Amino acid sequence: QVQLVESGGGLVQAGGSLRLSCAASGGTLSSYAMGWFRQAPGKEREFVAGISWRGSKTHYTDSAKGRFTISRDNAKNTVYLQMTSLKPDDTAVYYCAAEEETLTTRILDYDYWGQGTQVTVSS
């Protein structure tokens, strides 16, 4: 069973950048499409970005387009989310997730989840 561990969150000022990492153990990430999700206080978890198992396809929610970049290094069993031009509305717990079949935005399609990393953007 794949275990996912996120890191890289923290406190940053508006306009700043962070790079989140998602490291896997117990399995190889090259078999999975990967997604980043986030959940702000009082809100539902939402899709942010996803990448196909080979890295050839990516998909972003509208709020992330042009600011966030998802990437993966299958040799390192790690997926990244580079976030730039951060806004206070980006404040949330960020989760990575693995999906055994295909890139999707649907939360219920994802099979494995990390515990999340907090991102706080101050104004």
PDB file of C-alpha atoms in Angstrom:
ATOM      1  CA  GLN A   1       0.000   0.000   0.000  1.00  0.00           C
ATOM      2  CA  VAL A   2       1.303   3.417  -0.927  1.00  0.00           C
ATOM      3  CA  GLN A   3       1.988   5.909   1.851  1.00  0.00           C
ATOM      4  CA  LEU A   4       2.202   9.570   0.931  1.00  0.00           C
ATOM      5  CA  VAL A   5       3.893  12.292   2.958  1.00  0.00           C
ATOM      6  CA  GLU A   6       3.601  15.958   2.086  1.00  0.00           C
ATOM      7  CA  SER A   7       6.128  18.598   3.065  1.00  0.00           C
ATOM      8  CA  GLY A   8       7.058  22.151   2.214  1.00  0.00           C
ATOM      9  CA  GLY A   9       4.134  24.026   3.651  1.00  0.00           C
ATOM     10  CA  GLY A  10       4.511  27.058   5.846  1.00  0.00           C
ATOM     11  CA  LEU A  11       3.735  30.719   6.327  1.00  0.00           C
ATOM     12  CA  VAL A  12       4.414  33.054   3.428  1.00  0.00           C
ATOM     13  CA  GLN A  13       3.452  36.602   2.545  1.00  0.00           C
ATOM     14  CA  ALA A  14       1.101  37.335  -0.309  1.00  0.00           C
ATOM     15  CA  GLY A  15       3.002  37.292  -3.571  1.00  0.00           C
ATOM     16  CA  GLY A  16       5.480  34.748  -2.274  1.00  0.00           C
ATOM     17  CA  SER A  17       6.210  31.216  -3.374  1.00  0.00           C
ATOM     18  CA  LEU A  18       6.318  27.741  -1.898  1.00  0.00           C
ATOM     19  CA  ARG A  19       7.154  24.336  -3.274  1.00  0.00           C
ATOM     20  CA  LEU A  20       5.273  21.405  -1.845  1.00  0.00           C
ATOM     21  CA  SER A  21       6.621  17.890  -2.097  1.00  0.00           C
ATOM     22  CA  CYS A  22       4.837  14.572  -1.854  1.00  0.00           C
ATOM     23  CA  ALA A  23       7.051  11.584  -1.210  1.00  0.00           C
ATOM     24  CA  ALA A  24       5.819   8.047  -1.551  1.00  0.00           C
ATOM     25  CA  SER A  25       6.809   4.835   0.158  1.00  0.00           C
ATOM     26  CA  GLY A  26       5.497   1.308  -0.037  1.00  0.00           C
ATOM     27  CA  GLY A  27       4.997   1.549  -3.765  1.00  0.00           C
ATOM     28  CA  THR A  28       6.145   3.266  -6.900  1.00  0.00           C
ATOM     29  CA  LEU A  29       4.458   6.497  -7.894  1.00  0.00           C
ATOM     30  CA  SER A  30       5.105   5.822 -11.568  1.00  0.00           C
ATOM     31  CA  SER A  31       2.053   3.563 -11.494  1.00  0.00           C
ATOM     32  CA  TYR A  32      -0.279   6.359 -10.418  1.00  0.00           C
ATOM     33  CA  ALA A  33      -1.756   9.563 -11.608  1.00  0.00           C
ATOM     34  CA  MET A  34      -1.249  12.153  -8.884  1.00  0.00           C
ATOM     35  CA  GLY A  35      -3.277  15.056  -7.642  1.00  0.00           C
ATOM     36  CA  TRP A  36      -2.960  17.951  -5.267  1.00  0.00           C
ATOM     37  CA  PHE A  37      -6.013  19.038  -3.336  1.00  0.00           C
ATOM     38  CA  ARG A  38      -6.621  21.627  -0.670  1.00  0.00           C
ATOM     39  CA  GLN A  39      -9.094  22.256   2.091  1.00  0.00           C
ATOM     40  CA  ALA A  40      -9.599  25.633   3.683  1.00  0.00           C
ATOM     41  CA  PRO A  41     -11.312  26.020   7.066  1.00  0.00           C
ATOM     42  CA  GLY A  42     -15.048  25.571   6.725  1.00  0.00           C
ATOM     43  CA  LYS A  43     -14.808  24.573   3.085  1.00  0.00           C
ATOM     44  CA  GLU A  44     -14.877  21.327   1.167  1.00  0.00           C
ATOM     45  CA  ARG A  45     -11.739  19.737  -0.153  1.00  0.00           C
ATOM     46  CA  GLU A  46     -11.090  20.814  -3.715  1.00  0.00           C
ATOM     47  CA  PHE A  47      -8.918  19.745  -6.607  1.00  0.00           C
ATOM     48  CA  VAL A  48      -5.957  21.998  -7.354  1.00  0.00           C
ATOM     49  CA  ALA A  49      -3.765  20.218  -9.888  1.00  0.00           C
ATOM     50  CA  GLY A  50      -3.151  16.779 -11.320  1.00  0.00           C
ATOM     51  CA  ILE A  51      -0.575  14.981 -13.411  1.00  0.00           C
ATOM     52  CA  SER A  52      -0.686  11.750 -15.362  1.00  0.00           C
ATOM     53  CA  TRP A  53       1.518   8.833 -14.394  1.00  0.00           C
ATOM     54  CA  ARG A  54       4.049   9.612 -17.081  1.00  0.00           C
ATOM     55  CA  GLY A  55       3.864  13.355 -16.556  1.00  0.00           C
ATOM     56  CA  SER A  56       2.696  14.019 -20.087  1.00  0.00           C
ATOM     57  CA  LYS A  57      -0.650  15.491 -19.046  1.00  0.00           C
ATOM     58  CA  THR A  58      -1.466  18.047 -16.404  1.00  0.00           C
ATOM     59  CA  HIS A  59      -4.673  19.716 -15.323  1.00  0.00           C
ATOM     60  CA  TYR A  60      -5.283  22.723 -13.090  1.00  0.00           C
ATOM     61  CA  THR A  61      -8.234  24.346 -11.472  1.00  0.00           C
ATOM     62  CA  ASP A  62      -8.853  27.832 -12.813  1.00  0.00           C
ATOM     63  CA  SER A  63      -7.486  29.534  -9.707  1.00  0.00           C
ATOM     64  CA  ALA A  64      -4.195  27.659 -10.048  1.00  0.00           C
ATOM     65  CA  LYS A  65      -3.601  28.190 -13.750  1.00  0.00           C
ATOM     66  CA  GLY A  66      -0.621  30.388 -14.441  1.00  0.00           C
ATOM     67  CA  ARG A  67       0.483  30.369 -10.794  1.00  0.00           C
ATOM     68  CA  PHE A  68       0.943  26.721  -9.809  1.00  0.00           C
ATOM     69  CA  THR A  69       2.936  24.017 -11.539  1.00  0.00           C
ATOM     70  CA  ILE A  70       2.650  20.320 -10.813  1.00  0.00           C
ATOM     71  CA  SER A  71       5.526  18.042 -11.701  1.00  0.00           C
ATOM     72  CA  ARG A  72       6.853  14.639 -10.823  1.00  0.00           C
ATOM     73  CA  ASP A  73      10.125  12.802 -10.575  1.00  0.00           C
ATOM     74  CA  ASN A  74       9.309   9.128 -10.752  1.00  0.00           C
ATOM     75  CA  ALA A  75      12.919   8.196 -10.097  1.00  0.00           C
ATOM     76  CA  LYS A  76      12.637   9.964  -6.742  1.00  0.00           C
ATOM     77  CA  ASN A  77       9.081   8.760  -6.133  1.00  0.00           C
ATOM     78  CA  THR A  78       8.086  12.367  -5.543  1.00  0.00           C
ATOM     79  CA  VAL A  79       5.514  14.798  -6.854  1.00  0.00           C
ATOM     80  CA  TYR A  80       5.807  18.551  -6.517  1.00  0.00           C
ATOM     81  CA  LEU A  81       3.556  21.561  -6.524  1.00  0.00           C
ATOM     82  CA  GLN A  82       5.347  24.818  -7.204  1.00  0.00           C
ATOM     83  CA  MET A  83       3.157  27.702  -6.087  1.00  0.00           C
ATOM     84  CA  THR A  84       3.897  31.304  -7.001  1.00  0.00           C
ATOM     85  CA  SER A  85       2.083  34.608  -6.613  1.00  0.00           C
ATOM     86  CA  LEU A  86       0.372  33.216  -3.561  1.00  0.00           C
ATOM     87  CA  LYS A  87      -2.772  34.878  -2.274  1.00  0.00           C
ATOM     88  CA  PRO A  88      -4.489  34.755   1.123  1.00  0.00           C
ATOM     89  CA  ASP A  89      -7.238  32.706  -0.547  1.00  0.00           C
ATOM     90  CA  ASP A  90      -4.660  29.975  -1.113  1.00  0.00           C
ATOM     91  CA  THR A  91      -4.497  29.378   2.633  1.00  0.00           C
ATOM     92  CA  ALA A  92      -5.453  25.756   3.247  1.00  0.00           C
ATOM     93  CA  VAL A  93      -4.207  22.323   4.117  1.00  0.00           C
ATOM     94  CA  TYR A  94      -2.760  20.832   0.948  1.00  0.00           C
ATOM     95  CA  TYR A  95      -3.018  17.114   0.288  1.00  0.00           C
ATOM     96  CA  CYS A  96      -1.480  14.905  -2.336  1.00  0.00           C
ATOM     97  CA  ALA A  97      -3.282  11.830  -3.566  1.00  0.00           C
ATOM     98  CA  ALA A  98      -2.637   8.891  -5.855  1.00  0.00           C
ATOM     99  CA  GLU A  99      -5.036   7.437  -8.384  1.00  0.00           C
ATOM    100  CA  GLU A 100      -4.434   4.022  -9.918  1.00  0.00           C
ATOM    101  CA  GLU A 101      -5.999   4.619 -13.289  1.00  0.00           C
ATOM    102  CA  THR A 102      -6.157   7.997 -14.938  1.00  0.00           C
ATOM    103  CA  LEU A 103      -5.809  11.669 -14.236  1.00  0.00           C
ATOM    104  CA  THR A 104      -9.024  12.925 -12.721  1.00  0.00           C
ATOM    105  CA  THR A 105     -10.331  15.832 -10.684  1.00  0.00           C
ATOM    106  CA  ARG A 106     -12.782  13.695  -8.717  1.00  0.00           C
ATOM    107  CA  ILE A 107     -11.833  13.298  -5.078  1.00  0.00           C
ATOM    108  CA  LEU A 108     -13.577   9.941  -4.772  1.00  0.00           C
ATOM    109  CA  ASP A 109     -11.452   8.465  -7.558  1.00  0.00           C
ATOM    110  CA  TYR A 110      -8.247   8.816  -5.577  1.00  0.00           C
ATOM    111  CA  ASP A 111      -7.065   5.761  -3.723  1.00  0.00           C
ATOM    112  CA  TYR A 112      -4.331   7.009  -1.409  1.00  0.00           C
ATOM    113  CA  TRP A 113      -3.967  10.247   0.511  1.00  0.00           C
ATOM    114  CA  GLY A 114      -1.317  11.972   2.536  1.00  0.00           C
ATOM    115  CA  GLN A 115      -1.917  13.695   5.853  1.00  0.00           C
ATOM    116  CA  GLY A 116      -1.593  17.180   4.436  1.00  0.00           C
ATOM    117  CA  THR A 117       0.644  20.178   4.902  1.00  0.00           C
ATOM    118  CA  GLN A 118      -0.539  23.599   6.031  1.00  0.00           C
ATOM    119  CA  VAL A 119      -0.039  26.586   3.760  1.00  0.00           C
ATOM    120  CA  THR A 120      -0.803  29.989   5.224  1.00  0.00           C
ATOM    121  CA  VAL A 121      -0.584  33.129   3.130  1.00  0.00           C
ATOM    122  CA  SER A 122      -0.624  36.416   5.007  1.00  0.00           C
ATOM    123  CA  SER A 123      -1.845  39.646   3.462  1.00  0.00           C
TER     124      SER A 123
END
